[in-house]
Short mmCIF file of C-alpha atoms in Angstrom, two decimals:
data_model
loop_
_atom_site.label_atom_id
_atom_site.label_comp_id
_atom_site.label_asym_id
_atom_site.label_seq_id
_atom_site.Cartn_x
_atom_site.Cartn_y
_atom_site.Cartn_z
CA MET A 1 81.40 149.51 177.84
CA ASN A 2 81.30 145.74 178.40
CA GLU A 3 81.66 145.17 174.65
CA GLU A 4 84.89 147.17 174.68
CA ILE A 5 86.18 145.11 177.60
CA ALA A 6 85.22 141.90 175.78
CA VAL A 7 87.24 142.99 172.71
CA ARG A 8 90.19 143.83 174.95
CA ILE A 9 89.93 140.46 176.73
CA SER A 10 89.89 138.63 173.37
CA GLU A 11 93.04 140.50 172.34
CA LEU A 12 94.73 139.60 175.64
CA VAL A 13 93.81 135.94 175.10
CA SER A 14 95.46 136.05 171.67
CA GLU A 15 98.54 137.59 173.31
CA LYS A 16 98.38 134.98 176.10
CA ASN A 17 98.53 137.79 178.65
CA TYR A 18 96.60 135.87 181.31
CA ASN A 19 97.70 138.01 184.27
CA ALA A 20 96.22 141.09 182.62
CA ILE A 21 92.94 139.21 182.01
CA LYS A 22 92.70 138.14 185.65
CA LYS A 23 93.42 141.69 186.81
CA GLU A 24 90.83 143.11 184.41
CA LEU A 25 88.03 140.73 185.43
CA CYS A 26 88.59 140.40 189.18
CA GLU A 27 87.57 144.03 189.72
CA LEU A 28 84.17 143.57 188.04
CA TYR A 29 80.80 142.40 189.33
CA PRO A 30 79.73 138.83 188.39
CA THR A 31 76.85 140.19 186.29
CA ASP A 32 79.27 142.29 184.23
CA VAL A 33 81.71 139.38 183.87
CA ALA A 34 78.86 137.17 182.59
CA GLU A 35 77.88 139.82 180.03
CA ILE A 36 81.50 140.16 178.90
CA MET A 37 81.76 136.38 178.57
CA SER A 38 78.76 136.41 176.23
CA GLU A 39 80.66 138.80 173.90
CA ILE A 40 83.80 136.66 173.80
CA GLU A 41 84.22 134.08 171.04
CA PRO A 42 82.99 130.64 172.21
CA GLU A 43 86.35 128.99 171.59
CA LYS A 44 88.04 131.47 173.97
CA ARG A 45 85.28 131.56 176.58
CA HIS A 46 86.18 128.47 178.60
CA LEU A 47 89.82 129.60 178.74
CA VAL A 48 88.86 132.99 180.18
CA PHE A 49 86.44 131.37 182.63
CA ARG A 50 89.24 129.17 184.01
CA LEU A 51 91.19 132.32 184.94
CA LEU A 52 88.49 133.47 187.38
CA GLY A 53 88.85 132.83 191.10
CA LYS A 54 86.60 130.13 192.61
CA THR A 55 84.10 132.53 194.17
CA LEU A 56 83.90 134.88 191.17
CA ALA A 57 83.64 131.91 188.81
CA ALA A 58 80.68 130.44 190.72
CA GLU A 59 78.88 133.79 190.99
CA THR A 60 79.50 134.50 187.30
CA PHE A 61 78.27 131.03 186.31
CA VAL A 62 74.92 131.69 188.03
CA GLU A 63 74.48 134.94 186.06
CA MET A 64 75.04 133.27 182.68
CA ASP A 65 72.23 132.10 180.42
CA SER A 66 71.62 128.37 180.14
CA ASP A 67 73.31 128.15 176.71
CA MET A 68 76.62 129.42 178.05
CA GLN A 69 76.31 127.28 181.17
CA PHE A 70 75.74 124.18 179.03
CA GLU A 71 78.69 125.04 176.81
CA LEU A 72 81.04 125.46 179.79
CA LEU A 73 79.74 122.37 181.60
CA LYS A 74 80.63 120.28 178.56
CA ALA A 75 84.18 121.70 178.65
CA PHE A 76 84.69 121.26 182.43
CA THR A 77 86.70 118.40 183.81
CA ASP A 78 85.09 116.51 186.71
CA GLN A 79 87.33 118.38 189.14
CA GLU A 80 86.39 121.78 187.70
CA LEU A 81 82.71 120.85 187.79
CA ARG A 82 82.98 119.78 191.43
CA SER A 83 84.78 123.01 192.30
CA ILE A 84 82.00 125.15 190.76
CA ILE A 85 79.14 123.14 192.27
CA ASP A 86 80.76 123.30 195.73
CA GLU A 87 80.72 127.11 195.52
CA LEU A 88 77.07 127.39 194.43
CA TYR A 89 74.12 127.74 196.76
CA LEU A 90 71.77 124.79 196.52
CA ASP A 91 68.87 126.73 195.04
CA ASP A 92 71.15 128.01 192.25
CA THR A 93 72.35 124.45 191.61
CA VAL A 94 68.74 123.29 191.33
CA ASP A 95 67.92 126.11 188.89
CA ILE A 96 70.83 125.05 186.69
CA ILE A 97 69.86 121.37 186.86
CA GLU A 98 66.32 122.19 185.70
CA GLU A 99 67.72 123.77 182.53
CA MET A 100 70.18 121.02 181.62
CA PRO A 101 69.76 117.78 179.63
CA ALA A 102 69.85 114.45 181.45
CA ASN A 103 73.48 113.60 180.71
CA VAL A 104 74.70 116.90 182.19
CA VAL A 105 72.42 116.49 185.22
CA LYS A 106 74.01 113.10 185.88
CA ARG A 107 77.48 114.68 185.85
CA ILE A 108 76.38 117.46 188.22
CA LEU A 109 74.80 115.04 190.70
CA ALA A 110 77.82 112.74 190.48
CA SER A 111 80.06 115.65 191.50
CA THR A 112 78.18 116.19 194.78
CA ASP A 113 78.27 114.25 198.03
CA ALA A 114 75.36 112.09 199.22
CA GLU A 115 73.98 114.70 201.62
CA THR A 116 73.96 117.41 198.95
CA ARG A 117 72.32 115.07 196.43
CA LYS A 118 69.60 114.33 198.96
CA LYS A 119 68.89 118.04 199.47
CA ILE A 120 68.89 118.69 195.72
CA ASN A 121 66.42 115.87 195.11
CA GLU A 122 64.17 117.21 197.89
CA LEU A 123 64.10 120.64 196.26
CA LEU A 124 63.42 119.11 192.85
CA SER A 125 60.48 117.14 194.25
CA TYR A 126 58.43 120.25 195.11
CA PRO A 127 55.77 121.45 192.64
CA GLU A 128 57.16 123.83 190.02
CA ASP A 129 55.23 126.91 191.17
CA SER A 130 55.59 126.32 194.92
CA ALA A 131 57.63 128.06 197.59
CA GLY A 132 59.61 124.84 198.04
CA SER A 133 60.84 124.99 194.45
CA ILE A 134 62.50 128.41 194.88
CA MET A 135 63.71 128.22 198.49
CA THR A 136 67.27 127.70 199.65
CA VAL A 137 68.16 125.40 202.54
CA GLU A 138 71.22 127.45 203.51
CA PHE A 139 70.17 129.69 206.41
CA VAL A 140 71.31 130.51 209.94
CA SER A 141 69.48 128.54 212.63
CA LEU A 142 69.85 129.41 216.32
CA ARG A 143 68.50 128.03 219.60
CA ALA A 144 66.45 130.13 222.00
CA ASP A 145 68.70 129.29 224.99
CA MET A 146 71.89 130.46 223.25
CA THR A 147 73.68 133.47 224.66
CA LEU A 148 74.24 136.31 222.20
CA SER A 149 77.95 135.53 222.26
CA GLU A 150 77.31 131.88 221.35
CA ALA A 151 75.01 132.99 218.54
CA LEU A 152 77.71 135.25 217.07
CA ASP A 153 80.24 132.43 217.29
CA LYS A 154 77.90 130.14 215.34
CA ILE A 155 77.27 132.81 212.70
CA ARG A 156 81.02 133.31 212.27
CA ALA A 157 81.60 129.56 212.02
CA THR A 158 78.81 128.75 209.53
CA GLY A 159 77.96 132.06 207.86
CA PHE A 160 80.29 131.63 204.88
CA ASP A 161 78.07 128.84 203.53
CA LYS A 162 74.76 130.67 204.05
CA GLU A 163 72.94 132.68 201.42
CA THR A 164 72.10 135.37 203.98
CA ILE A 165 73.16 135.85 207.59
CA TYR A 166 71.33 139.08 208.38
CA THR A 167 68.10 137.33 209.35
CA CYS A 168 68.50 134.41 211.79
CA TYR A 169 65.82 131.86 212.59
CA VAL A 170 65.23 130.33 216.00
CA THR A 171 64.19 126.68 216.15
CA ASP A 172 63.64 124.09 218.87
CA THR A 173 65.26 120.65 219.03
CA ASN A 174 62.74 119.30 216.47
CA ARG A 175 63.46 122.15 214.01
CA HIS A 176 60.09 123.81 214.66
CA LEU A 177 60.25 127.53 213.87
CA ILE A 178 59.64 129.48 217.11
CA GLY A 179 61.17 132.89 216.45
CA VAL A 180 63.26 135.20 214.31
CA THR A 181 65.96 137.77 215.03
CA SER A 182 68.68 139.65 213.16
CA VAL A 183 72.41 140.10 213.37
CA ARG A 184 71.81 143.76 214.15
CA GLU A 185 69.72 142.89 217.22
CA ILE A 186 72.31 140.35 218.34
CA LEU A 187 75.15 142.87 218.01
CA LEU A 188 73.39 145.85 219.58
CA SER A 189 71.23 144.26 222.27
CA LYS A 190 72.32 144.11 225.90
CA ALA A 191 70.09 141.12 226.58
CA GLU A 192 71.63 137.83 227.62
CA ARG A 193 69.95 135.17 225.49
CA ILE A 194 68.34 134.83 222.06
CA ARG A 195 64.89 134.19 223.59
CA ASP A 196 65.02 137.71 225.06
CA ILE A 197 65.35 139.43 221.69
CA MET A 198 63.61 137.12 219.22
CA THR A 199 60.24 137.92 217.63
CA THR A 200 57.79 135.06 218.10
CA ASN A 201 55.15 136.37 215.68
CA VAL A 202 56.95 135.06 212.58
CA ILE A 203 55.73 135.76 209.06
CA LYS A 204 56.22 132.50 207.17
CA VAL A 205 54.96 130.43 204.25
CA ASN A 206 54.41 126.74 203.58
CA THR A 207 56.44 124.69 201.11
CA HIS A 208 53.38 124.24 198.87
CA ASP A 209 52.26 127.88 198.86
CA ASP A 210 52.23 129.47 195.40
CA LYS A 211 55.51 131.24 194.68
CA GLU A 212 53.67 134.36 193.48
CA GLU A 213 51.98 134.63 196.88
CA VAL A 214 55.40 134.28 198.51
CA THR A 215 56.89 137.14 196.49
CA GLU A 216 53.84 139.27 197.26
CA LYS A 217 54.28 138.61 200.98
CA LEU A 218 57.96 139.57 200.79
CA ARG A 219 56.98 142.82 199.08
CA GLU A 220 54.09 143.52 201.43
CA TYR A 221 56.15 143.16 204.62
CA GLY A 222 59.39 144.57 203.21
CA LEU A 223 61.43 141.48 204.12
CA ILE A 224 64.75 140.34 202.66
CA ALA A 225 63.98 136.68 203.39
CA LEU A 226 60.94 134.59 204.30
CA PRO A 227 61.06 131.30 206.23
CA VAL A 228 59.46 128.24 204.64
CA THR A 229 57.99 125.51 206.85
CA ASP A 230 56.62 122.07 206.07
CA ALA A 231 53.25 120.59 207.12
CA GLU A 232 54.59 119.98 210.63
CA GLU A 233 55.80 123.58 211.04
CA ARG A 234 59.46 122.57 210.77
CA LEU A 235 61.78 125.10 209.18
CA VAL A 236 63.05 123.63 205.91
CA GLY A 237 64.29 126.66 204.00
CA ILE A 238 64.03 130.36 203.20
CA VAL A 239 63.05 132.38 200.13
CA THR A 240 65.37 135.34 199.66
CA PHE A 241 64.64 138.64 197.97
CA ASP A 242 66.76 137.82 194.90
CA ASP A 243 64.74 134.61 194.39
CA ALA A 244 61.55 136.67 194.56
CA MET A 245 62.90 139.08 191.95
CA ASP A 246 63.54 136.15 189.61
CA VAL A 247 59.96 134.95 190.11
CA ILE A 248 58.58 138.43 189.38
CA SER A 249 60.68 138.66 186.22
CA GLU A 250 59.50 135.22 185.05
CA GLU A 251 55.85 136.03 185.75
CA ASN A 252 56.11 139.36 183.93
CA GLU A 253 57.62 137.65 180.88
CA GLU A 254 54.89 135.01 180.97
CA ASP A 255 52.15 137.65 181.21
CA ILE A 256 53.64 139.59 178.30
CA GLN A 257 53.61 136.45 176.15
CA ILE A 258 50.03 135.62 177.15
CA MET A 259 48.90 139.19 176.45
CA ALA A 260 50.50 138.87 173.00
CA ALA A 261 48.56 135.63 172.39
CA ILE A 262 51.63 133.39 172.59
CA THR A 263 51.85 130.20 174.66
CA PRO A 264 54.52 130.95 177.34
CA SER A 265 57.92 129.28 177.08
CA ASP A 266 60.98 129.42 179.32
CA THR A 267 63.32 128.60 176.42
CA PRO A 268 65.23 131.60 175.00
CA TYR A 269 63.95 132.75 171.61
CA LEU A 270 67.07 131.78 169.64
CA ARG A 271 67.05 128.28 171.16
CA GLN A 272 63.46 127.59 170.12
CA SER A 273 62.93 125.78 166.85
CA VAL A 274 60.68 127.23 164.15
CA THR A 275 58.23 124.39 164.76
CA LYS A 276 58.03 125.09 168.49
CA ILE A 277 57.39 128.80 167.93
CA TRP A 278 54.75 127.93 165.32
CA LEU A 279 53.02 125.60 167.78
CA SER A 280 53.06 128.29 170.49
CA ARG A 281 51.40 130.85 168.22
CA ILE A 282 49.05 129.01 165.88
CA PRO A 283 46.42 127.87 168.44
CA TRP A 284 45.83 131.47 169.51
CA LEU A 285 45.77 132.72 165.93
CA LEU A 286 43.22 130.06 164.98
CA LEU A 287 41.07 130.90 168.00
CA LEU A 288 41.22 134.63 167.28
CA MET A 289 40.55 134.12 163.57
CA ILE A 290 37.47 132.02 164.28
CA SER A 291 36.19 134.42 166.95
CA ALA A 292 36.77 137.36 164.59
CA THR A 293 34.32 135.83 162.12
CA LEU A 294 31.65 136.79 164.65
CA THR A 295 32.07 140.43 163.64
CA GLY A 296 31.42 139.48 160.02
CA SER A 297 28.20 137.73 161.03
CA ILE A 298 27.05 140.81 162.94
CA ILE A 299 27.68 143.06 159.92
CA LEU A 300 25.72 140.70 157.64
CA SER A 301 22.77 140.64 160.03
CA PHE A 302 22.54 144.44 159.91
CA GLU A 303 23.19 144.89 156.18
CA ASN A 304 19.73 146.46 155.66
CA SER A 305 20.55 149.28 158.07
CA LEU A 306 23.92 149.82 156.42
CA ALA A 307 22.23 149.88 153.02
CA VAL A 308 19.87 152.66 154.20
CA LEU A 309 22.79 154.71 155.56
CA PRO A 310 26.07 153.49 153.98
CA ALA A 311 28.08 156.22 155.71
CA LEU A 312 27.76 154.24 158.94
CA THR A 313 30.21 151.69 157.52
CA ALA A 314 33.03 154.25 157.48
CA PHE A 315 32.89 154.58 161.27
CA ILE A 316 33.03 150.86 162.09
CA PRO A 317 36.87 150.75 162.49
CA MET A 318 36.80 153.76 164.84
CA ILE A 319 33.99 152.27 166.96
CA MET A 320 35.68 148.87 167.21
CA GLY A 321 39.11 150.38 167.89
CA THR A 322 37.85 152.69 170.63
CA GLY A 323 35.83 149.88 172.20
CA GLY A 324 38.83 147.52 172.13
CA ASN A 325 41.11 150.15 173.63
CA SER A 326 38.58 150.98 176.36
CA GLY A 327 38.19 147.32 177.29
CA SER A 328 41.96 146.77 177.31
CA GLN A 329 42.51 149.75 179.61
CA ALA A 330 40.08 148.36 182.18
CA SER A 331 41.37 144.81 181.77
CA VAL A 332 45.04 145.72 182.27
CA SER A 333 44.25 147.90 185.31
CA VAL A 334 42.20 145.18 186.99
CA THR A 335 44.71 142.44 186.08
CA ARG A 336 47.51 144.46 187.69
CA ALA A 337 45.40 145.02 190.82
CA ILE A 338 44.66 141.28 191.04
CA SER A 339 48.38 140.42 190.74
CA HIS A 340 49.14 142.77 193.65
CA GLY A 341 46.39 141.29 195.79
CA GLU A 342 44.36 144.52 195.72
CA ILE A 343 41.25 142.89 194.23
CA VAL A 344 39.55 139.58 195.00
CA PHE A 345 36.37 138.05 193.57
CA SER A 346 34.17 139.58 196.28
CA ASP A 347 35.18 143.04 195.00
CA ILE A 348 33.65 142.45 191.56
CA PHE A 349 30.60 144.69 192.11
CA ARG A 350 32.75 147.48 193.56
CA VAL A 351 35.00 147.25 190.51
CA ILE A 352 32.05 147.28 188.09
CA TRP A 353 30.54 150.30 189.86
CA LYS A 354 33.86 152.12 189.70
CA GLU A 355 34.42 151.29 186.03
CA LEU A 356 30.82 152.28 185.23
CA ARG A 357 31.44 155.79 186.57
CA ILE A 358 34.79 155.98 184.76
CA SER A 359 33.18 154.80 181.54
CA LEU A 360 30.43 157.42 181.77
CA LEU A 361 33.02 160.19 181.99
CA CYS A 362 35.07 158.69 179.15
CA ALA A 363 31.96 158.10 177.06
CA LEU A 364 30.73 161.68 177.49
CA THR A 365 34.12 163.16 176.63
CA LEU A 366 34.71 161.01 173.55
CA ALA A 367 31.11 161.27 172.30
CA VAL A 368 31.19 165.09 172.41
CA ALA A 369 34.64 165.16 170.77
CA ASN A 370 33.51 162.70 168.08
CA PHE A 371 30.29 164.65 167.35
CA ALA A 372 32.27 167.87 166.93
CA LYS A 373 34.85 166.10 164.75
CA ILE A 374 32.20 164.65 162.39
CA ILE A 375 30.39 168.00 162.05
CA LEU A 376 33.48 170.18 161.60
CA TRP A 377 35.76 167.82 159.70
CA ASP A 378 33.69 165.24 157.83
CA MET A 379 30.71 167.45 156.99
CA LEU A 380 32.00 171.03 156.67
CA LEU A 381 35.66 170.66 155.68
CA MET A 382 35.69 167.33 153.81
CA GLY A 383 32.10 167.37 152.60
CA SER A 384 31.92 163.57 152.92
CA GLU A 385 28.95 162.17 151.04
CA GLY A 386 26.17 160.77 153.21
CA VAL A 387 27.59 162.16 156.46
CA THR A 388 24.82 164.12 158.16
CA VAL A 389 23.91 165.38 161.60
CA THR A 390 21.88 162.16 161.97
CA VAL A 391 24.98 160.07 161.28
CA ALA A 392 27.00 162.19 163.72
CA LEU A 393 24.34 161.67 166.39
CA ILE A 394 24.08 157.89 165.80
CA VAL A 395 27.87 157.38 165.80
CA SER A 396 28.42 159.52 168.91
CA LEU A 397 25.66 157.88 170.92
CA THR A 398 26.70 154.37 169.99
CA LEU A 399 30.33 155.25 170.72
CA ALA A 400 29.26 156.19 174.25
CA PHE A 401 27.31 152.93 174.74
CA THR A 402 30.25 150.95 173.32
CA ILE A 403 32.75 152.48 175.75
CA ILE A 404 30.51 151.72 178.72
CA ALA A 405 29.98 148.10 177.66
CA ALA A 406 33.67 147.58 176.83
CA LYS A 407 34.95 148.87 180.15
CA ILE A 408 32.53 146.76 182.19
CA ILE A 409 33.47 143.64 180.17
CA GLY A 410 37.17 144.44 180.42
CA ALA A 411 36.98 144.88 184.18
CA SER A 412 34.81 141.83 184.86
CA LEU A 413 36.53 139.11 182.84
CA PRO A 414 39.93 139.14 184.64
CA ILE A 415 38.15 138.81 188.00
CA LEU A 416 36.06 135.92 186.70
CA ALA A 417 39.21 134.30 185.26
CA SER A 418 40.92 134.59 188.64
CA LYS A 419 37.92 132.96 190.33
CA LEU A 420 38.15 130.08 187.86
CA LYS A 421 41.89 129.67 188.69
CA LEU A 422 42.91 130.96 185.26
CA ASP A 423 45.64 133.51 184.64
CA PRO A 424 43.91 136.95 184.54
CA ALA A 425 46.50 138.02 181.94
CA VAL A 426 44.63 135.86 179.42
CA MET A 427 41.85 138.43 179.60
CA ALA A 428 44.25 141.26 178.79
CA SER A 429 45.28 139.52 175.57
CA PRO A 430 43.90 139.88 172.03
CA LEU A 431 41.15 137.50 173.16
CA ILE A 432 39.40 140.26 175.09
CA THR A 433 40.03 142.72 172.26
CA THR A 434 38.31 140.36 169.82
CA LEU A 435 35.39 139.89 172.19
CA VAL A 436 35.01 143.61 172.82
CA ASP A 437 35.23 144.27 169.07
CA ALA A 438 32.25 142.01 168.53
CA VAL A 439 30.29 143.59 171.38
CA SER A 440 31.20 147.09 170.15
CA LEU A 441 29.97 146.30 166.66
CA LEU A 442 26.78 144.73 167.98
CA VAL A 443 26.03 147.76 170.19
CA TYR A 444 26.85 150.14 167.33
CA LEU A 445 24.66 148.53 164.70
CA ALA A 446 21.82 147.64 167.08
CA THR A 447 21.68 151.22 168.37
CA ALA A 448 21.92 152.61 164.85
CA ASN A 449 19.12 150.32 163.71
CA ALA A 450 16.90 151.39 166.61
CA LEU A 451 17.52 155.07 165.97
CA LEU A 452 16.92 154.73 162.23
CA ASP A 453 13.55 153.10 162.91
CA ARG A 454 12.57 156.14 164.97
CA ILE A 455 13.80 158.74 162.50
#
């Protein structure tokens, strides 16, 4: 649908029918306008953007990717740049600044007044993964001794510049956070003053708290905004729900890259050079290649057993694959639970006990199914040479042991990684699959060797 609109807009630009373009775009959401802009030819894009109203232009600019933003910023006059920046919330301005080269950053900062520059620099000074780095300083602040009528007057007077007005924060003369209320309570209450309706037990975070913990707290308490205080308990900003959604999206993308054995990068794929992508992938590939040689060493150390019963070799891929899959299942489940705050390091023995019982059920089911498959398919139907009841028994038993070992390893490593302040997602990557493959092979061949000695 948006592609069709983009084609129509391009045709209207060629016809110089600017009124029709404005009418077409002003009825759309900023997200849709940004998507349409991405489909328009670059040489026409800045012309179409200039037809947008100030508010729609600013909201659309925020929704664009950094490439389009950079392209438009280069085309803006100083007056146009100032007009856009004036309409943006400070946290959005900071996000844009972080993506731009130094010469563009200078132009953006030059287009703001001294007070705004000071606030921007304060936000930029916070650690990258902290609550301070994602908060906005545009919120409604009230005094406890205000009447409800005075509070509404202040909201009407200042609300246009705030990112959200639904939740209002109550501070004292030194900006210490002492309470919270909402516009709904102010409108519907029959009380006289803010102190009579405010909640004093305020859920808040510190500027240096990890931004993932902030988003988890927003989700846990079902809030649309969370106040951020400094070391002296002064209210310095708020984190809104849309900021939290951006953090969740970024963390999910980072985890996906880690799980695929790629060093995370915030740069869009098409903007990354071949060299940069190579550098992000090759360390993991080297590590995995070297660690995979461990499986070769294990096979060589048990070559006598394989020589006695060569048919065992045919089942190595199945054993390793099932072990890797079993470990990955446990690892992903535990990693997800850790990210949601459901599991901490002290739960490690509870998790192992739970996964042990799960693995026993999985092991029994798969071992029985595998034994039946080898007897009915490999022996009777296919008549595979060297495949006997002894082989079926060895493979099925070792498959069961492998599943148990893999699930315990897969469940334990993410918890240990979290304790060591590492990203648990690392343990859901090919790294754990390689490790479990080696363990699976070791269990398989060691068990087979022990059983062959007894037979």
